[in-house]
PDB file of C-alpha atoms in Angstrom:
ATOM      1  CA  UNK A   1     -49.271 -16.767  81.002  1.00  0.00           C
ATOM      2  CA  UNK A   2     -50.555 -16.313  84.564  1.00  0.00           C
ATOM      3  CA  UNK A   3     -53.821 -17.118  85.303  1.00  0.00           C
ATOM      4  CA  UNK A   4     -54.224 -14.016  88.076  1.00  0.00           C
ATOM      5  CA  UNK A   5     -56.447 -11.414  87.683  1.00  0.00           C
ATOM      6  CA  UNK A   6     -57.262  -7.681  88.625  1.00  0.00           C
ATOM      7  CA  UNK A   7     -60.711  -5.328  89.015  1.00  0.00           C
ATOM      8  CA  UNK A   8     -60.741  -2.977  88.231  1.00  0.00           C
ATOM      9  CA  UNK A   9     -57.708  -2.204  86.148  1.00  0.00           C
ATOM     10  CA  UNK A  10     -58.167   1.713  87.024  1.00  0.00           C
ATOM     11  CA  UNK A  11     -60.173   3.783  89.775  1.00  0.00           C
ATOM     12  CA  UNK A  12     -61.112   7.556  90.135  1.00  0.00           C
ATOM     13  CA  UNK A  13     -62.463   7.695  93.677  1.00  0.00           C
ATOM     14  CA  UNK A  14     -63.347  10.758  95.829  1.00  0.00           C
ATOM     15  CA  UNK A  15     -61.801  11.210  99.408  1.00  0.00           C
ATOM     16  CA  UNK A  16     -63.269   9.628 101.521  1.00  0.00           C
ATOM     17  CA  UNK A  17     -64.783   6.230 100.178  1.00  0.00           C
ATOM     18  CA  UNK A  18     -64.419   2.834 101.144  1.00  0.00           C
ATOM     19  CA  UNK A  19     -62.848   0.650  97.866  1.00  0.00           C
ATOM     20  CA  UNK A  20     -62.180  -3.142  97.683  1.00  0.00           C
ATOM     21  CA  UNK A  21     -59.465  -4.026  95.299  1.00  0.00           C
ATOM     22  CA  UNK A  22     -59.842  -7.305  93.522  1.00  0.00           C
ATOM     23  CA  UNK A  23     -57.455 -10.137  93.227  1.00  0.00           C
ATOM     24  CA  UNK A  24     -58.272 -13.734  92.114  1.00  0.00           C
ATOM     25  CA  UNK A  25     -55.823 -17.130  90.529  1.00  0.00           C
ATOM     26  CA  UNK A  26     -57.040 -20.309  89.263  1.00  0.00           C
ATOM     27  CA  UNK A  27     -53.069 -21.776  89.871  1.00  0.00           C
ATOM     28  CA  UNK A  28     -54.335 -23.201  93.608  1.00  0.00           C
ATOM     29  CA  UNK A  29     -51.094 -21.428  94.779  1.00  0.00           C
ATOM     30  CA  UNK A  30     -50.991 -21.178  98.396  1.00  0.00           C
ATOM     31  CA  UNK A  31     -49.192 -17.839  98.794  1.00  0.00           C
ATOM     32  CA  UNK A  32     -50.704 -13.932  97.810  1.00  0.00           C
ATOM     33  CA  UNK A  33     -49.065 -10.781  97.779  1.00  0.00           C
ATOM     34  CA  UNK A  34     -50.102  -7.696  97.459  1.00  0.00           C
ATOM     35  CA  UNK A  35     -47.746  -4.424  96.452  1.00  0.00           C
ATOM     36  CA  UNK A  36     -47.946  -0.682  95.900  1.00  0.00           C
ATOM     37  CA  UNK A  37     -45.897   0.834  93.447  1.00  0.00           C
ATOM     38  CA  UNK A  38     -45.633   4.188  92.696  1.00  0.00           C
ATOM     39  CA  UNK A  39     -44.001   5.809  89.191  1.00  0.00           C
ATOM     40  CA  UNK A  40     -40.651   4.912  88.505  1.00  0.00           C
ATOM     41  CA  UNK A  41     -39.914   3.445  92.115  1.00  0.00           C
ATOM     42  CA  UNK A  42     -39.589   0.342  93.066  1.00  0.00           C
ATOM     43  CA  UNK A  43     -42.806  -2.212  94.684  1.00  0.00           C
ATOM     44  CA  UNK A  44     -43.143  -2.715  97.764  1.00  0.00           C
ATOM     45  CA  UNK A  45     -44.985  -5.450  99.825  1.00  0.00           C
ATOM     46  CA  UNK A  46     -47.819  -4.766 101.712  1.00  0.00           C
ATOM     47  CA  UNK A  47     -49.666  -7.429 102.879  1.00  0.00           C
ATOM     48  CA  UNK A  48     -48.930 -11.476 101.704  1.00  0.00           C
ATOM     49  CA  UNK A  49     -50.887 -14.241 103.284  1.00  0.00           C
ATOM     50  CA  UNK A  50     -49.690 -18.333 102.809  1.00  0.00           C
ATOM     51  CA  UNK A  51     -53.097 -19.955 102.946  1.00  0.00           C
ATOM     52  CA  UNK A  52     -56.742 -19.375 104.035  1.00  0.00           C
ATOM     53  CA  UNK A  53     -56.930 -17.383 107.586  1.00  0.00           C
ATOM     54  CA  UNK A  54     -53.217 -16.738 107.313  1.00  0.00           C
ATOM     55  CA  UNK A  55     -52.731 -12.762 106.189  1.00  0.00           C
ATOM     56  CA  UNK A  56     -49.382 -10.341 107.859  1.00  0.00           C
ATOM     57  CA  UNK A  57     -48.523  -6.606 106.893  1.00  0.00           C
ATOM     58  CA  UNK A  58     -45.275  -6.510 104.642  1.00  0.00           C
ATOM     59  CA  UNK A  59     -43.209  -4.538 105.057  1.00  0.00           C
ATOM     60  CA  UNK A  60     -44.548  -0.978 103.573  1.00  0.00           C
ATOM     61  CA  UNK A  61     -47.302   0.595 106.756  1.00  0.00           C
ATOM     62  CA  UNK A  62     -50.556   0.699 105.293  1.00  0.00           C
ATOM     63  CA  UNK A  63     -54.310   1.598 105.958  1.00  0.00           C
ATOM     64  CA  UNK A  64     -55.251  -1.175 104.137  1.00  0.00           C
ATOM     65  CA  UNK A  65     -56.585  -4.603 105.388  1.00  0.00           C
ATOM     66  CA  UNK A  66     -57.070  -7.416 103.283  1.00  0.00           C
ATOM     67  CA  UNK A  67     -58.702 -10.860 103.840  1.00  0.00           C
ATOM     68  CA  UNK A  68     -58.120 -14.901 102.390  1.00  0.00           C
ATOM     69  CA  UNK A  69     -61.263 -16.304 102.743  1.00  0.00           C
ATOM     70  CA  UNK A  70     -60.600 -18.516  99.634  1.00  0.00           C
ATOM     71  CA  UNK A  71     -57.121 -19.585  97.999  1.00  0.00           C
ATOM     72  CA  UNK A  72     -58.138 -18.353  94.817  1.00  0.00           C
ATOM     73  CA  UNK A  73     -59.486 -15.193  96.210  1.00  0.00           C
ATOM     74  CA  UNK A  74     -57.079 -11.422  98.163  1.00  0.00           C
ATOM     75  CA  UNK A  75     -58.892  -8.643  98.497  1.00  0.00           C
ATOM     76  CA  UNK A  76     -57.352  -5.503  99.571  1.00  0.00           C
ATOM     77  CA  UNK A  77     -59.937  -3.128 101.360  1.00  0.00           C
ATOM     78  CA  UNK A  78     -59.578   0.499 102.191  1.00  0.00           C
ATOM     79  CA  UNK A  79     -62.268   1.882 104.372  1.00  0.00           C
ATOM     80  CA  UNK A  80     -60.954   5.266 103.750  1.00  0.00           C
ATOM     81  CA  UNK A  81     -59.528   6.450 100.058  1.00  0.00           C
ATOM     82  CA  UNK A  82     -57.107   9.423 100.761  1.00  0.00           C
ATOM     83  CA  UNK A  83     -55.202  11.508  98.487  1.00  0.00           C
ATOM     84  CA  UNK A  84     -51.992   9.500  99.639  1.00  0.00           C
ATOM     85  CA  UNK A  85     -53.516   6.514  98.415  1.00  0.00           C
ATOM     86  CA  UNK A  86     -53.098   7.031  94.835  1.00  0.00           C
ATOM     87  CA  UNK A  87     -50.700   3.985  93.382  1.00  0.00           C
ATOM     88  CA  UNK A  88     -51.021   1.754  91.201  1.00  0.00           C
ATOM     89  CA  UNK A  89     -51.435  -1.666  93.490  1.00  0.00           C
ATOM     90  CA  UNK A  90     -50.051  -5.176  92.634  1.00  0.00           C
ATOM     91  CA  UNK A  91     -50.822  -8.500  93.140  1.00  0.00           C
ATOM     92  CA  UNK A  92     -49.101 -11.782  92.884  1.00  0.00           C
ATOM     93  CA  UNK A  93     -49.763 -15.074  93.704  1.00  0.00           C
ATOM     94  CA  UNK A  94     -46.882 -18.391  94.252  1.00  0.00           C
ATOM     95  CA  UNK A  95     -45.831 -21.947  94.004  1.00  0.00           C
ATOM     96  CA  UNK A  96     -42.932 -23.127  95.643  1.00  0.00           C
ATOM     97  CA  UNK A  97     -40.106 -25.270  94.034  1.00  0.00           C
ATOM     98  CA  UNK A  98     -37.409 -26.822  95.165  1.00  0.00           C
ATOM     99  CA  UNK A  99     -36.761 -28.033  98.957  1.00  0.00           C
ATOM    100  CA  UNK A 100     -35.281 -26.264 102.292  1.00  0.00           C
ATOM    101  CA  UNK A 101     -33.422 -23.609 102.288  1.00  0.00           C
ATOM    102  CA  UNK A 102     -32.521 -23.001  98.749  1.00  0.00           C
ATOM    103  CA  UNK A 103     -36.041 -23.387  97.705  1.00  0.00           C
ATOM    104  CA  UNK A 104     -36.788 -21.356  94.760  1.00  0.00           C
ATOM    105  CA  UNK A 105     -40.273 -20.339  93.557  1.00  0.00           C
ATOM    106  CA  UNK A 106     -41.857 -18.421  90.810  1.00  0.00           C
ATOM    107  CA  UNK A 107     -44.404 -15.369  91.312  1.00  0.00           C
ATOM    108  CA  UNK A 108     -46.572 -14.769  88.825  1.00  0.00           C
ATOM    109  CA  UNK A 109     -48.204 -10.972  88.905  1.00  0.00           C
ATOM    110  CA  UNK A 110     -51.654  -9.660  87.512  1.00  0.00           C
ATOM    111  CA  UNK A 111     -52.260  -6.438  85.491  1.00  0.00           C
ATOM    112  CA  UNK A 112     -52.577  -4.137  88.574  1.00  0.00           C
ATOM    113  CA  UNK A 113     -54.586  -1.245  89.056  1.00  0.00           C
ATOM    114  CA  UNK A 114     -54.208   1.987  88.655  1.00  0.00           C
ATOM    115  CA  UNK A 115     -56.095   4.027  91.561  1.00  0.00           C
ATOM    116  CA  UNK A 116     -56.446   7.657  91.866  1.00  0.00           C
ATOM    117  CA  UNK A 117     -57.725   9.301  94.805  1.00  0.00           C
ATOM    118  CA  UNK A 118     -59.025  13.089  93.999  1.00  0.00           C
TER     119      UNK A 118
ATOM    120  CA  UNK B   1     -29.573  -3.036 105.116  1.00  0.00           C
ATOM    121  CA  UNK B   2     -30.578  -4.914 101.982  1.00  0.00           C
ATOM    122  CA  UNK B   3     -30.819  -3.318  99.014  1.00  0.00           C
ATOM    123  CA  UNK B   4     -30.806  -3.957  95.011  1.00  0.00           C
ATOM    124  CA  UNK B   5     -29.265  -0.996  92.875  1.00  0.00           C
ATOM    125  CA  UNK B   6     -30.234  -0.660  88.893  1.00  0.00           C
ATOM    126  CA  UNK B   7     -28.146   1.426  86.133  1.00  0.00           C
ATOM    127  CA  UNK B   8     -28.676   2.938  84.050  1.00  0.00           C
ATOM    128  CA  UNK B   9     -31.970   4.718  84.918  1.00  0.00           C
ATOM    129  CA  UNK B  10     -32.853   5.109  81.874  1.00  0.00           C
ATOM    130  CA  UNK B  11     -32.213   3.690  78.438  1.00  0.00           C
ATOM    131  CA  UNK B  12     -32.646   4.937  74.841  1.00  0.00           C
ATOM    132  CA  UNK B  13     -31.325   2.524  72.267  1.00  0.00           C
ATOM    133  CA  UNK B  14     -32.334   1.755  68.142  1.00  0.00           C
ATOM    134  CA  UNK B  15     -33.611  -1.066  66.733  1.00  0.00           C
ATOM    135  CA  UNK B  16     -31.564  -4.134  66.171  1.00  0.00           C
ATOM    136  CA  UNK B  17     -28.766  -2.817  69.069  1.00  0.00           C
ATOM    137  CA  UNK B  18     -27.715  -5.275  72.148  1.00  0.00           C
ATOM    138  CA  UNK B  19     -27.815  -3.707  75.343  1.00  0.00           C
ATOM    139  CA  UNK B  20     -26.736  -4.716  78.988  1.00  0.00           C
ATOM    140  CA  UNK B  21     -28.705  -3.258  81.692  1.00  0.00           C
ATOM    141  CA  UNK B  22     -26.380  -3.842  85.866  1.00  0.00           C
ATOM    142  CA  UNK B  23     -27.993  -4.983  89.043  1.00  0.00           C
ATOM    143  CA  UNK B  24     -25.668  -4.547  92.276  1.00  0.00           C
ATOM    144  CA  UNK B  25     -26.951  -6.214  95.357  1.00  0.00           C
ATOM    145  CA  UNK B  26     -26.682  -6.447  99.315  1.00  0.00           C
ATOM    146  CA  UNK B  27     -29.228  -8.725  99.640  1.00  0.00           C
ATOM    147  CA  UNK B  28     -27.969 -11.584 102.334  1.00  0.00           C
ATOM    148  CA  UNK B  29     -28.145 -14.336 103.177  1.00  0.00           C
ATOM    149  CA  UNK B  30     -28.834 -14.755  98.878  1.00  0.00           C
ATOM    150  CA  UNK B  31     -31.051 -16.920  97.492  1.00  0.00           C
ATOM    151  CA  UNK B  32     -31.826 -16.019  94.438  1.00  0.00           C
ATOM    152  CA  UNK B  33     -31.705 -13.503  91.991  1.00  0.00           C
ATOM    153  CA  UNK B  34     -34.939 -12.355  89.194  1.00  0.00           C
ATOM    154  CA  UNK B  35     -34.889 -10.428  86.319  1.00  0.00           C
ATOM    155  CA  UNK B  36     -38.708  -9.047  85.160  1.00  0.00           C
ATOM    156  CA  UNK B  37     -40.285  -6.865  82.636  1.00  0.00           C
ATOM    157  CA  UNK B  38     -42.387  -4.374  83.669  1.00  0.00           C
ATOM    158  CA  UNK B  39     -44.258  -2.625  80.932  1.00  0.00           C
ATOM    159  CA  UNK B  40     -46.756  -0.242  81.208  1.00  0.00           C
ATOM    160  CA  UNK B  41     -49.499  -0.383  83.265  1.00  0.00           C
ATOM    161  CA  UNK B  42     -48.550  -3.705  83.616  1.00  0.00           C
ATOM    162  CA  UNK B  43     -47.882  -6.654  86.202  1.00  0.00           C
ATOM    163  CA  UNK B  44     -44.010  -7.423  86.663  1.00  0.00           C
ATOM    164  CA  UNK B  45     -43.077 -10.585  84.284  1.00  0.00           C
ATOM    165  CA  UNK B  46     -40.287 -13.217  84.804  1.00  0.00           C
ATOM    166  CA  UNK B  47     -37.536 -13.175  82.422  1.00  0.00           C
ATOM    167  CA  UNK B  48     -34.777 -15.627  84.428  1.00  0.00           C
ATOM    168  CA  UNK B  49     -34.428 -16.896  87.395  1.00  0.00           C
ATOM    169  CA  UNK B  50     -30.879 -17.793  89.232  1.00  0.00           C
ATOM    170  CA  UNK B  51     -29.677 -19.945  92.096  1.00  0.00           C
ATOM    171  CA  UNK B  52     -26.286 -18.728  93.567  1.00  0.00           C
ATOM    172  CA  UNK B  53     -24.491 -21.915  91.750  1.00  0.00           C
ATOM    173  CA  UNK B  54     -25.475 -20.924  87.596  1.00  0.00           C
ATOM    174  CA  UNK B  55     -23.782 -17.919  86.100  1.00  0.00           C
ATOM    175  CA  UNK B  56     -25.787 -17.641  83.612  1.00  0.00           C
ATOM    176  CA  UNK B  57     -29.122 -18.168  81.861  1.00  0.00           C
ATOM    177  CA  UNK B  58     -30.618 -16.833  78.876  1.00  0.00           C
ATOM    178  CA  UNK B  59     -34.408 -17.426  77.576  1.00  0.00           C
ATOM    179  CA  UNK B  60     -34.550 -16.285  74.078  1.00  0.00           C
ATOM    180  CA  UNK B  61     -32.924 -12.799  72.994  1.00  0.00           C
ATOM    181  CA  UNK B  62     -32.001 -11.968  76.745  1.00  0.00           C
ATOM    182  CA  UNK B  63     -29.675 -13.071  79.057  1.00  0.00           C
ATOM    183  CA  UNK B  64     -28.944 -12.739  83.066  1.00  0.00           C
ATOM    184  CA  UNK B  65     -25.807 -13.270  84.494  1.00  0.00           C
ATOM    185  CA  UNK B  66     -24.542 -13.664  88.041  1.00  0.00           C
ATOM    186  CA  UNK B  67     -21.401 -12.877  90.146  1.00  0.00           C
ATOM    187  CA  UNK B  68     -22.445 -14.207  93.921  1.00  0.00           C
ATOM    188  CA  UNK B  69     -19.209 -12.935  94.804  1.00  0.00           C
ATOM    189  CA  UNK B  70     -19.270  -9.725  94.052  1.00  0.00           C
ATOM    190  CA  UNK B  71     -23.124  -9.356  94.262  1.00  0.00           C
ATOM    191  CA  UNK B  72     -24.056  -8.320  90.758  1.00  0.00           C
ATOM    192  CA  UNK B  73     -25.601  -9.408  88.060  1.00  0.00           C
ATOM    193  CA  UNK B  74     -26.342  -7.545  84.407  1.00  0.00           C
ATOM    194  CA  UNK B  75     -29.280  -8.714  81.841  1.00  0.00           C
ATOM    195  CA  UNK B  76     -28.368  -8.859  78.223  1.00  0.00           C
ATOM    196  CA  UNK B  77     -30.430  -8.338  75.094  1.00  0.00           C
ATOM    197  CA  UNK B  78     -29.510  -9.024  71.901  1.00  0.00           C
ATOM    198  CA  UNK B  79     -30.747  -7.794  68.860  1.00  0.00           C
ATOM    199  CA  UNK B  80     -33.514  -5.264  70.247  1.00  0.00           C
ATOM    200  CA  UNK B  81     -37.538  -4.806  69.406  1.00  0.00           C
ATOM    201  CA  UNK B  82     -39.345  -2.047  69.983  1.00  0.00           C
ATOM    202  CA  UNK B  83     -41.691  -4.324  71.858  1.00  0.00           C
ATOM    203  CA  UNK B  84     -38.581  -4.646  74.525  1.00  0.00           C
ATOM    204  CA  UNK B  85     -39.242  -1.167  75.411  1.00  0.00           C
ATOM    205  CA  UNK B  86     -40.416  -1.924  78.568  1.00  0.00           C
ATOM    206  CA  UNK B  87     -38.723  -1.355  82.604  1.00  0.00           C
ATOM    207  CA  UNK B  88     -36.472  -4.510  83.603  1.00  0.00           C
ATOM    208  CA  UNK B  89     -36.618  -4.865  87.241  1.00  0.00           C
ATOM    209  CA  UNK B  90     -34.089  -6.802  89.489  1.00  0.00           C
ATOM    210  CA  UNK B  91     -35.249  -8.691  91.774  1.00  0.00           C
ATOM    211  CA  UNK B  92     -32.863 -10.357  95.194  1.00  0.00           C
ATOM    212  CA  UNK B  93     -34.831 -12.608  97.498  1.00  0.00           C
ATOM    213  CA  UNK B  94     -33.093 -13.565 100.720  1.00  0.00           C
ATOM    214  CA  UNK B  95     -33.098 -17.026 102.430  1.00  0.00           C
ATOM    215  CA  UNK B  96     -33.649 -15.721 105.711  1.00  0.00           C
ATOM    216  CA  UNK B  97     -36.811 -16.726 106.481  1.00  0.00           C
ATOM    217  CA  UNK B  98     -40.004 -18.514 105.335  1.00  0.00           C
ATOM    218  CA  UNK B  99     -41.692 -16.726 103.053  1.00  0.00           C
ATOM    219  CA  UNK B 100     -37.717 -15.557 101.134  1.00  0.00           C
ATOM    220  CA  UNK B 101     -38.534 -12.156 100.991  1.00  0.00           C
ATOM    221  CA  UNK B 102     -37.564 -10.227  97.573  1.00  0.00           C
ATOM    222  CA  UNK B 103     -36.370  -6.900  97.196  1.00  0.00           C
ATOM    223  CA  UNK B 104     -37.019  -5.104  94.568  1.00  0.00           C
ATOM    224  CA  UNK B 105     -34.973  -2.487  92.295  1.00  0.00           C
ATOM    225  CA  UNK B 106     -36.367   0.808  90.689  1.00  0.00           C
ATOM    226  CA  UNK B 107     -35.216  -0.587  87.283  1.00  0.00           C
ATOM    227  CA  UNK B 108     -33.536   0.096  84.450  1.00  0.00           C
ATOM    228  CA  UNK B 109     -36.620   1.815  82.413  1.00  0.00           C
ATOM    229  CA  UNK B 110     -35.561   0.599  77.564  1.00  0.00           C
ATOM    230  CA  UNK B 111     -37.076   2.496  75.077  1.00  0.00           C
ATOM    231  CA  UNK B 112     -36.212   1.265  71.462  1.00  0.00           C
ATOM    232  CA  UNK B 113     -36.465   3.548  68.577  1.00  0.00           C
ATOM    233  CA  UNK B 114     -37.358   2.271  64.942  1.00  0.00           C
TER     234      UNK B 114
END
């Protein structure tokens, strides 16, 4: 089982509150990711990081922000939560295998945070 | 547009029966294809990963096949168990970027009844 952790697992919060979703991994992976997933829908990449002090926005526009000060830690912050932010947020990390353009890598997911904004 | 389509959307089978889930993709250039199992309220867990040169890979009762020419994959589950009830997600990676971007299907929701 992968050593990647997310807290809290469930969060119900009122509109306008600031929240931080925590994600930590103990595998020493350089790459980390945040995905958003609604019920019955595909995962959408919202942020990723190649390593410390590296963060990029993903495919899906998100009002959240991330930081990567330490290799093992990749928190996601919402400055002002809204009902439209209600979703499941999944954190993942990956290693790299192989070389060149055919390299493959395993991506390990955390258990997720189910966020409900009322 | 890079896409991953899965069928059926949902499936109910009896314990002990076999089933096959389908995945069609248009992702190009292709790097690899993965199948993940996602239990309700949990993160996805990898079952298999295949590159373009592999056409079948097994992991216990799970066997994945890949036809890179027709851009199709299947996941066959034999002798199903109640614990197989989950969403099975097909994920395709491209090799057009350093990140190796992942494209996710919406999953097939499998329910195994006793």
